[in-house]
Amino acid sequence: MTAATWTLPTGSPHAAVIGLGVHRAERVVPNAAIVDAIDSSDEWIQRRSGITERRWVGPDETLESMSLAAARAALTDAGIEPAQIDAVILATCTNTQQITGLAPRIAHLLGAQGPAAFDIAAACAGFSHGIAIAADLIRGGTARHVLVIGAERLSTLVSETDRGTAFIFGDGAGAVVVGPSDVPGIGPVVWGSDGEQHHAIELSADWVEAFGSEDRTLPHIAMDGAAVFRWASYEMAKVAQLTLDRTGITVDDLDLFVPHQANMRIIDAMAKAIKLPDHVRIARDIADQGNTSAASIPLALARMYADGTARSGDLALMIAFGAGLTYAAQVVRIP
Ligand code: COA
């Protein structure tokens, strides 16, 4: 048998984030508006989570409209035309129209030329999974420009009377364009899962069970807050350190720490455990945005640009974690 010669793609030596865009849901919901239904107080919520208010969708906003707005802003920021996009990756766990994924429609509405387009469901870790996949697609020669979107409409799936979750979650979208680069712009990913704890954050029932039941109640997000808190505070600090080690840098080389905005206490616990020096600026977008799952890292980064905390060229450690349980982290040179 003669050995066939195949034509295989050659990738770029490196990949980098070249543009960022976000959309914050328009409705501002202060703690005062939700405390009565969960017998809580503004003071308790701020002390336990750092959240003062969150953003929820307005009457005209949808997962699609938020994804589209963030994606358009990212393309503009990158100076890339929709036709140059080879793949669209949408990270979300709140697309309630499960069949089918939203990414192909977003690609179409953007005016892209039929790129590969698919959703990934890695919950709060979804955006960092998307960055990892995009970087490998570009380095492997499968794509030149990849649009990664993290978008969530969590308010739809929150029970207003669930004391453990009603105050945590928010809505929004963030997107980046990842493209080829001559110098490293996205470091190696450290990712993984702990499926043994899959019940720690999940829907209260699957859709078929919920609508087959007598009261036909919409399922809602249910969470074992203490278990998630323990896991995130201790295990994720180890993942953060491993990410720096694999990248070959130390905390001293960082400019920014942009963790998933789950809870202010988790952010502080991680920063302390990895001994972040004072010069590293820490993202704290959760205070008035809430936890937006897959959208939280790009939203947090955009806030840092807007208030002057982040500057182009800064080195950021991004770490995302959540339901699954899943996690992913990488060092990124920000555009
Ligand atoms: N308002 C007021 N009191 C509340 C409350 C609420 N919303 N929820 C619980 N409490 C009370 C409890 O009844 C309990 O009272 P007791 O001590 O008199 O029995 C006390 O507060 C502690 O309850 P607990 O459930 O242990 O709270 P906690 O300290 O674990 O805080 C969370 C709850 C949700 C803030 C916390 O577990 C957390 O942040 N977990 C991580 C969640 C997260 O980040 N998820 C997203 C991951 S992607």
mmCIF file of C-alpha atoms and ligand atoms in Angstrom, residues 35 38-41 44-45 47-49 123-125 162-169 201 223-233 260-266 286 291 293 321-323 325, ligand 1:
data_model
loop_
_atom_site.group_PDB
_atom_site.id
_atom_site.type_symbol
_atom_site.label_atom_id
_atom_site.label_comp_id
_atom_site.label_asym_id
_atom_site.label_seq_id
_atom_site.Cartn_x
_atom_site.Cartn_y
_atom_site.Cartn_z
ATOM 1 C CA VAL A 35 -35.006 40.920 49.672
ATOM 2 C CA ILE A 38 -36.248 35.674 50.340
ATOM 3 C CA ASP A 39 -36.516 37.133 53.849
ATOM 4 C CA SER A 40 -33.087 38.726 53.506
ATOM 5 C CA SER A 41 -31.506 42.171 53.738
ATOM 6 C CA TRP A 44 -26.680 40.314 54.431
ATOM 7 C CA ILE A 45 -26.364 40.077 50.658
ATOM 8 C CA ARG A 47 -21.650 40.928 53.368
ATOM 9 C CA ARG A 48 -22.000 37.366 52.001
ATOM 10 C CA SER A 49 -21.598 38.047 48.285
ATOM 11 C CA ALA A 123 -21.646 26.964 32.542
ATOM 12 C CA CYS A 124 -19.621 29.667 34.296
ATOM 13 C CA ALA A 125 -16.392 28.212 32.870
ATOM 14 C CA ASP A 162 -34.850 30.687 46.535
ATOM 15 C CA ARG A 163 -32.755 32.208 49.342
ATOM 16 C CA GLY A 164 -29.542 30.624 48.084
ATOM 17 C CA THR A 165 -29.631 31.901 44.495
ATOM 18 C CA ALA A 166 -32.150 34.732 43.993
ATOM 19 C CA PHE A 167 -29.599 37.447 44.775
ATOM 20 C CA ILE A 168 -26.573 36.045 42.946
ATOM 21 C CA PHE A 169 -27.225 35.894 39.235
ATOM 22 C CA ILE A 201 -25.343 23.564 40.837
ATOM 23 C CA MET A 223 -27.285 25.331 44.308
ATOM 24 C CA ASP A 224 -25.468 23.919 47.313
ATOM 25 C CA GLY A 225 -23.819 27.268 48.021
ATOM 26 C CA ALA A 226 -21.529 26.072 50.782
ATOM 27 C CA ALA A 227 -20.127 23.191 48.661
ATOM 28 C CA VAL A 228 -19.501 25.498 45.716
ATOM 29 C CA PHE A 229 -17.929 28.080 47.982
ATOM 30 C CA ARG A 230 -15.496 25.543 49.496
ATOM 31 C CA TRP A 231 -14.532 24.080 46.125
ATOM 32 C CA ALA A 232 -14.076 27.441 44.436
ATOM 33 C CA SER A 233 -12.097 29.044 47.258
ATOM 34 C CA HIS A 260 -15.117 34.543 37.174
ATOM 35 C CA GLN A 261 -17.349 36.926 39.126
ATOM 36 C CA ALA A 262 -19.062 34.333 41.335
ATOM 37 C CA ASN A 263 -18.934 35.962 44.736
ATOM 38 C CA MET A 264 -16.677 38.738 46.093
ATOM 39 C CA ARG A 265 -15.562 36.526 48.981
ATOM 40 C CA ILE A 266 -14.379 33.815 46.570
ATOM 41 C CA ILE A 286 -19.840 41.492 40.432
ATOM 42 C CA ASN A 291 -22.806 36.688 38.609
ATOM 43 C CA SER A 293 -21.823 32.960 34.450
ATOM 44 C CA PHE A 321 -15.362 27.832 37.324
ATOM 45 C CA GLY A 322 -18.898 26.712 37.956
ATOM 46 C CA ALA A 323 -21.599 24.145 37.365
ATOM 47 C CA LEU A 325 -18.373 21.291 38.170
HETATM 48 N N1 COA B 1 -30.580 36.022 53.329
HETATM 49 C C1 COA B 1 -30.430 36.004 54.645
HETATM 50 N N2 COA B 1 -29.990 34.922 55.333
HETATM 51 C C2 COA B 1 -29.725 33.823 54.620
HETATM 52 C C3 COA B 1 -29.877 33.762 53.226
HETATM 53 C C4 COA B 1 -30.333 34.912 52.587
HETATM 54 N N3 COA B 1 -30.497 34.975 51.245
HETATM 55 N N4 COA B 1 -29.530 32.540 52.809
HETATM 56 C C5 COA B 1 -29.159 31.846 53.899
HETATM 57 N N5 COA B 1 -29.284 32.635 54.991
HETATM 58 C C6 COA B 1 -28.983 32.274 56.374
HETATM 59 C C7 COA B 1 -29.203 30.821 56.669
HETATM 60 O O1 COA B 1 -30.511 30.574 57.068
HETATM 61 C C8 COA B 1 -28.203 30.583 57.771
HETATM 62 O O2 COA B 1 -28.747 31.051 58.976
HETATM 63 P P1 COA B 1 -28.405 30.324 60.384
HETATM 64 O O3 COA B 1 -26.933 30.503 60.586
HETATM 65 O O4 COA B 1 -29.237 31.097 61.364
HETATM 66 O O5 COA B 1 -28.807 28.885 60.212
HETATM 67 C C9 COA B 1 -27.033 31.506 57.432
HETATM 68 O O6 COA B 1 -27.590 32.531 56.569
HETATM 69 C C10 COA B 1 -25.914 30.818 56.692
HETATM 70 O O7 COA B 1 -26.476 30.055 55.622
HETATM 71 P P2 COA B 1 -25.584 29.422 54.524
HETATM 72 O O8 COA B 1 -26.437 28.761 53.487
HETATM 73 O O9 COA B 1 -24.517 28.586 55.190
HETATM 74 O O10 COA B 1 -24.947 30.723 53.887
HETATM 75 P P3 COA B 1 -23.481 30.948 53.323
HETATM 76 O O11 COA B 1 -22.653 31.639 54.284
HETATM 77 O O12 COA B 1 -22.954 29.674 52.717
HETATM 78 O O13 COA B 1 -23.767 31.979 52.159
HETATM 79 C C11 COA B 1 -23.910 31.926 49.792
HETATM 80 C C12 COA B 1 -24.605 31.614 51.094
HETATM 81 C C13 COA B 1 -24.809 31.496 48.656
HETATM 82 C C14 COA B 1 -23.673 33.444 49.721
HETATM 83 C C15 COA B 1 -22.541 31.214 49.750
HETATM 84 O O14 COA B 1 -22.689 29.851 50.049
HETATM 85 C C16 COA B 1 -21.874 31.344 48.438
HETATM 86 O O15 COA B 1 -21.554 32.432 47.996
HETATM 87 N N6 COA B 1 -21.585 30.208 47.767
HETATM 88 C C17 COA B 1 -20.971 30.235 46.471
HETATM 89 C C18 COA B 1 -22.007 30.562 45.497
HETATM 90 C C19 COA B 1 -21.466 30.879 44.165
HETATM 91 O O16 COA B 1 -20.526 31.626 44.054
HETATM 92 N N7 COA B 1 -22.077 30.310 43.156
HETATM 93 C C20 COA B 1 -21.752 30.546 41.845
HETATM 94 C C21 COA B 1 -20.646 29.682 41.406
HETATM 95 S S1 COA B 1 -20.440 29.840 39.736
#
